[in-house]
Amino acid sequence: MSGKFARFVSLALVVVLVLSFAASTITAQEGKKVLIDANALGASDVPTLDPSLATDTSSIQVLIETNPGLTRTNEITLVTEPGMATWEVSEDGLVYTFSILPEVPWVKYNPETDAVEQVLDADGNPRYVTAEDFAFGIRRSIGGQLGSYYGGIMAGWVLNGKEVYDGTKPVEELGVKALDTYTLEITATQPAAFLSSIFGMWQAYAQPAWVIEEAGDLWTEPEYFQGYGPYTLKDWVHGESVTLIKNPFWPGTDTIPVATIDEVRMLILDQSASLANFEAGTADIAQVPLADLDRIRADATLSEALYIGPSGCTYIYGINTAKPPVDDVRVRRALSMTVNRQALIDNVLKGGQTPAYFFSREDILAAAPKAADYPQYAISEDVDAAKALLQEYLDERGITLEQMEPITLMHNESEGHARIAQAIQQMWTENLGINVTIQTQEWGTYLETIKNETSAPQVFRYGWCLDYTDTHNFLYDVFHSSVRELGISWHDENAQRFDQLVEQAMSETDLQKRTDLYAEAEYLLTNASAAVIPIYFYTNLNMTQPWVTRTYSHFGQQYYEKWDIDLAAKP
Amino acid sequence: MGRYIVRRLLQMFLVLFVVSLLTFATMRAVPGGPFSTEKNLPPRALAQLEAKYNLDEPLYMQYLHYMGDIAIPRLTENRLPPSVLNDYLINIYIPGIDRTLRWMNFGPSYKSVSQTVNSIIKSTLPVSATLGTGALIVAVFIGIPAGVIAALKRNTRWDYAAMSVAIIGVSVPVIISGPILRYVFGVQLKWLPPTGWGSFEHMIMPAFALGFAESARLARLTRASLLQVLNEDYIRTARAKGLHERIVIGIHALKNAMIPVVTTLGPLFAFLATGSFVAELIFGIPGMGKFFVVSITNRDYPVIMGTTLLLATFVILANLFVDLVYVWLDPRIQYS
């Protein structure tokens, strides 16, 4: 009896197991160029494929290929190029007229035919991407009441945008107009050198109003998704992968060519799993965990596949200037001057990062000042001068080093952040003799803590990644008093001057003058007031199989239509 | 027995209510919100999102709304937008009145915009349940025989070998064994895909990593339980009656020794079937564990609530199943 029962249970369990896989087999397709990218999406599911709601790099990576914007940033030169449109700007710099590529059809992947098909309207005619589709996308981002973060960013640049975003003006009054089928006019609130870049961002992509109306929040699922770019969405297995398929109806342009790779399968994996796939030959592109970097460099084959290049982010320590002892600029400057950035990179990070003495990424942003070109502005690493500054502060207060308030350095939970914090704690303790305590918090709690002046510690980890390749995105968008992304006030007289400089730089057309203005703003932020401590500029580390020909993007997102796979060289 | 089951099922709803209340209170007590990011959301955008998800209401109203959406069935039009159809776990079409009875709306996901908690559960639970079943098979088929052999061959090389393996299993968690398995069998030998889901090959390593760790615990428990039973008077009686040793062990000893083992199997299956975050991360499996853990970091309240209630339901049902198996294992146990 017991034996029979046990055998029955065992058999049943095995049957359940086998049946559960019956509907989920993966078949390889011969002769197709399929790229497996285990680097693009990270370890968590893509949050959304709605251009109005996308805020993260993985969502944008998919959208940049399926729904190209009016303009596009060249991934190597970082110059703003035509995307879906060429454009003209009025003499006063306020009116942008975009001529959209004619007769580019909206497409959709059909799983039944395993093919990308044109989308037809009610009369059976192909739906082409029109100026109205772009206008709809912009209106929806700014005036759609969706809680769109980037809609809010764009609202500041489009006529009546802020009022529409805040609901005080109807969306019809937004300065966006379809002049005819393929001509879009956007009226800006003020001239700026980087507006063509902002108008090419994802929140301004064309969106299919008819699908959104039909499917609601589900419109971004493969069942409904429609795009028009060099690739379109084939599949999205939440938590596992996103697959893009070549769009045969994409006409190709000088800046966005017709794709040669048939499919791009982007895996949702953590760094270690990503590298395992690469080494097993089951991924063409992979991430590089810091822990494996020395091993990869020492391996003849793997080191050939390794690429280290710039990425779009800066690593900084924010300072709560309201809390003693860092409410005094001398203490803040002393802290910044005793961070040995190169030693940190050589001994802790090891990923070819660049020491940062300014906040703005000097290598990839338009009008970004290089610290080396402005030695009078950049903060120096000078232990003796730092000690003197600290002593001056102590003498003025009439206290000893032991009597000074201990400094708390906080970071969110992460092995990498912990190693950096420990190294910097050691630098401060050894060079200045101050008492530094490290605290960690879980991500959600951490965000709450650091954005409140009362709860924020004296020093905390922060990072900023570019949205568009202009210094305005770093200095104005993060530290202007009207924005204050860090949530921490910076009160001294330099803050007002900083505001004036970044406002002036916004509309300055002469590149050198703009760069000079930003250099002075950097001086106030990172040196004169030392309101933040720039630590390093991130690098982009990844692995590429030898049979893949590719470009390496300097700002995060990749353009797969410029890549190729040599099937003959692939084992 | 029938009345007992009904009573237990009714008790389940009470337990789930308490779990929901505790979960709701705990997640709201934790600092941070679902729309906190490194970048500051404009106040207007935050207000729009809070209004969309009823987060601008008093907490008690939010709770009542949420529980109402789960507990109260709704008779709706048959033709509804696809996004609404996705909201409900149970949709029963009533042909006579051309209406659909919809029940159990666990809410939207704040972070995964095109998904509801139901769609997350529908897509991830089968994956986690399959992996959990595989892991349980590994655990049972390694753990119980190893424990039996160790007990029957007490203080021999067999016993020491089985218990040494068990100690290794207990000592080496999935976070260690997973990457080792992946490296050896996926990267070096290339016998199995290092990560992913969708075929039997994909399941072997994660099921073994999860199952082996649990099999070690089962082996130790089985050994201890069987040794205790073998010292009982009725075993000596059975042997004295001249019963074959296989009958003594298989029928008389093993069945009784299995009671504590079965007690652990129920909750073990419930936890395995609702996702193992570590195994899913290491092997790139789109299961529930990953969504659950990420939802806590993201303060994705509906996903936290939905997955917690699901796990609680699984544990309660598994315990009920275990209680029913007791009756078969030991006829002296009566539920009346």
PDB file of N, CA, C and O in Angstrom, chain B residues 82-107:
ATOM      1  N   PRO B  82      -9.289  45.510 -22.309  1.00  0.00           N
ATOM      2  CA  PRO B  82      -8.377  44.418 -21.935  1.00  0.00           C
ATOM      3  C   PRO B  82      -7.636  44.680 -20.632  1.00  0.00           C
ATOM      4  O   PRO B  82      -7.350  43.746 -19.878  1.00  0.00           O
ATOM      5  N   SER B  83      -7.343  45.954 -20.360  1.00  0.00           N
ATOM      6  CA  SER B  83      -6.584  46.246 -19.134  1.00  0.00           C
ATOM      7  C   SER B  83      -7.414  45.894 -17.901  1.00  0.00           C
ATOM      8  O   SER B  83      -6.877  45.513 -16.872  1.00  0.00           O
ATOM      9  N   VAL B  84      -8.735  46.018 -17.998  1.00  0.00           N
ATOM     10  CA  VAL B  84      -9.603  45.679 -16.865  1.00  0.00           C
ATOM     11  C   VAL B  84      -9.706  44.166 -16.717  1.00  0.00           C
ATOM     12  O   VAL B  84      -9.702  43.627 -15.615  1.00  0.00           O
ATOM     13  N   LEU B  85      -9.766  43.483 -17.856  1.00  0.00           N
ATOM     14  CA  LEU B  85      -9.869  42.020 -17.811  1.00  0.00           C
ATOM     15  C   LEU B  85      -8.662  41.421 -17.097  1.00  0.00           C
ATOM     16  O   LEU B  85      -8.732  40.367 -16.493  1.00  0.00           O
ATOM     17  N   ASN B  86      -7.568  42.136 -17.186  1.00  0.00           N
ATOM     18  CA  ASN B  86      -6.327  41.663 -16.589  1.00  0.00           C
ATOM     19  C   ASN B  86      -6.327  41.797 -15.071  1.00  0.00           C
ATOM     20  O   ASN B  86      -5.503  41.211 -14.391  1.00  0.00           O
ATOM     21  N   ASP B  87      -7.249  42.603 -14.552  1.00  0.00           N
ATOM     22  CA  ASP B  87      -7.226  42.937 -13.132  1.00  0.00           C
ATOM     23  C   ASP B  87      -7.657  41.798 -12.223  1.00  0.00           C
ATOM     24  O   ASP B  87      -7.214  41.698 -11.091  1.00  0.00           O
ATOM     25  N   TYR B  88      -8.561  40.970 -12.721  1.00  0.00           N
ATOM     26  CA  TYR B  88      -9.211  40.006 -11.830  1.00  0.00           C
ATOM     27  C   TYR B  88      -8.642  38.607 -12.012  1.00  0.00           C
ATOM     28  O   TYR B  88      -8.402  38.161 -13.132  1.00  0.00           O
ATOM     29  N   LEU B  89      -8.481  37.927 -10.888  1.00  0.00           N
ATOM     30  CA  LEU B  89      -7.931  36.575 -10.928  1.00  0.00           C
ATOM     31  C   LEU B  89      -8.991  35.585 -11.409  1.00  0.00           C
ATOM     32  O   LEU B  89      -8.702  34.654 -12.139  1.00  0.00           O
ATOM     33  N   ILE B  90     -10.213  35.816 -10.995  1.00  0.00           N
ATOM     34  CA  ILE B  90     -11.296  34.885 -11.350  1.00  0.00           C
ATOM     35  C   ILE B  90     -12.341  35.623 -12.181  1.00  0.00           C
ATOM     36  O   ILE B  90     -12.860  36.668 -11.761  1.00  0.00           O
ATOM     37  N   ASN B  91     -12.604  35.131 -13.386  1.00  0.00           N
ATOM     38  CA  ASN B  91     -13.603  35.710 -14.281  1.00  0.00           C
ATOM     39  C   ASN B  91     -14.550  34.598 -14.724  1.00  0.00           C
ATOM     40  O   ASN B  91     -14.144  33.695 -15.448  1.00  0.00           O
ATOM     41  N   ILE B  92     -15.796  34.641 -14.268  1.00  0.00           N
ATOM     42  CA  ILE B  92     -16.757  33.587 -14.629  1.00  0.00           C
ATOM     43  C   ILE B  92     -17.875  34.208 -15.478  1.00  0.00           C
ATOM     44  O   ILE B  92     -18.625  35.079 -15.001  1.00  0.00           O
ATOM     45  N   TYR B  93     -17.961  33.758 -16.724  1.00  0.00           N
ATOM     46  CA  TYR B  93     -18.991  34.285 -17.634  1.00  0.00           C
ATOM     47  C   TYR B  93     -20.331  33.627 -17.325  1.00  0.00           C
ATOM     48  O   TYR B  93     -20.429  32.404 -17.204  1.00  0.00           O
ATOM     49  N   ILE B  94     -21.354  34.465 -17.172  1.00  0.00           N
ATOM     50  CA  ILE B  94     -22.699  33.942 -16.887  1.00  0.00           C
ATOM     51  C   ILE B  94     -23.526  34.167 -18.151  1.00  0.00           C
ATOM     52  O   ILE B  94     -23.939  35.299 -18.436  1.00  0.00           O
ATOM     53  N   PRO B  95     -23.772  33.101 -18.929  1.00  0.00           N
ATOM     54  CA  PRO B  95     -24.379  33.263 -20.253  1.00  0.00           C
ATOM     55  C   PRO B  95     -25.799  33.846 -20.216  1.00  0.00           C
ATOM     56  O   PRO B  95     -26.150  34.681 -21.049  1.00  0.00           O
ATOM     57  N   GLY B  96     -26.620  33.431 -19.258  1.00  0.00           N
ATOM     58  CA  GLY B  96     -28.026  33.844 -19.225  1.00  0.00           C
ATOM     59  C   GLY B  96     -28.205  35.356 -19.253  1.00  0.00           C
ATOM     60  O   GLY B  96     -29.077  35.884 -19.933  1.00  0.00           O
ATOM     61  N   ILE B  97     -27.347  36.071 -18.498  1.00  0.00           N
ATOM     62  CA  ILE B  97     -27.507  37.529 -18.395  1.00  0.00           C
ATOM     63  C   ILE B  97     -26.399  38.279 -19.122  1.00  0.00           C
ATOM     64  O   ILE B  97     -26.301  39.509 -19.022  1.00  0.00           O
ATOM     65  N   ASP B  98     -25.584  37.527 -19.841  1.00  0.00           N
ATOM     66  CA  ASP B  98     -24.463  38.110 -20.588  1.00  0.00           C
ATOM     67  C   ASP B  98     -23.629  39.036 -19.698  1.00  0.00           C
ATOM     68  O   ASP B  98     -23.298  40.156 -20.056  1.00  0.00           O
ATOM     69  N   ARG B  99     -23.341  38.550 -18.526  1.00  0.00           N
ATOM     70  CA  ARG B  99     -22.510  39.296 -17.586  1.00  0.00           C
ATOM     71  C   ARG B  99     -21.357  38.389 -17.129  1.00  0.00           C
ATOM     72  O   ARG B  99     -21.414  37.170 -17.284  1.00  0.00           O
ATOM     73  N   THR B 100     -20.339  39.011 -16.556  1.00  0.00           N
ATOM     74  CA  THR B 100     -19.219  38.229 -16.049  1.00  0.00           C
ATOM     75  C   THR B 100     -19.018  38.536 -14.572  1.00  0.00           C
ATOM     76  O   THR B 100     -18.995  39.713 -14.172  1.00  0.00           O
ATOM     77  N   LEU B 101     -18.901  37.484 -13.790  1.00  0.00           N
ATOM     78  CA  LEU B 101     -18.628  37.633 -12.363  1.00  0.00           C
ATOM     79  C   LEU B 101     -17.109  37.693 -12.191  1.00  0.00           C
ATOM     80  O   LEU B 101     -16.398  36.756 -12.571  1.00  0.00           O
ATOM     81  N   ARG B 102     -16.629  38.825 -11.701  1.00  0.00           N
ATOM     82  CA  ARG B 102     -15.177  38.997 -11.551  1.00  0.00           C
ATOM     83  C   ARG B 102     -14.842  39.133 -10.064  1.00  0.00           C
ATOM     84  O   ARG B 102     -15.504  39.841  -9.322  1.00  0.00           O
ATOM     85  N   TRP B 103     -13.736  38.451  -9.682  1.00  0.00           N
ATOM     86  CA  TRP B 103     -13.414  38.365  -8.270  1.00  0.00           C
ATOM     87  C   TRP B 103     -11.895  38.367  -8.094  1.00  0.00           C
ATOM     88  O   TRP B 103     -11.177  37.888  -8.970  1.00  0.00           O
ATOM     89  N   MET B 104     -11.456  38.890  -6.995  1.00  0.00           N
ATOM     90  CA  MET B 104     -10.041  38.893  -6.599  1.00  0.00           C
ATOM     91  C   MET B 104      -9.189  39.790  -7.483  1.00  0.00           C
ATOM     92  O   MET B 104      -8.443  39.334  -8.339  1.00  0.00           O
ATOM     93  N   ASN B 105      -9.332  41.069  -7.265  1.00  0.00           N
ATOM     94  CA  ASN B 105      -8.470  42.053  -7.915  1.00  0.00           C
ATOM     95  C   ASN B 105      -7.402  42.476  -6.907  1.00  0.00           C
ATOM     96  O   ASN B 105      -7.691  43.184  -5.948  1.00  0.00           O
ATOM     97  N   PHE B 106      -6.190  42.009  -7.127  1.00  0.00           N
ATOM     98  CA  PHE B 106      -5.102  42.299  -6.184  1.00  0.00           C
ATOM     99  C   PHE B 106      -4.391  43.614  -6.495  1.00  0.00           C
ATOM    100  O   PHE B 106      -3.379  43.933  -5.914  1.00  0.00           O
ATOM    101  N   GLY B 107      -4.916  44.333  -7.464  1.00  0.00           N
ATOM    102  CA  GLY B 107      -4.389  45.669  -7.732  1.00  0.00           C
ATOM    103  C   GLY B 107      -3.315  45.697  -8.793  1.00  0.00           C
ATOM    104  O   GLY B 107      -2.852  44.655  -9.260  1.00  0.00           O
TER     105      GLY B 107
END
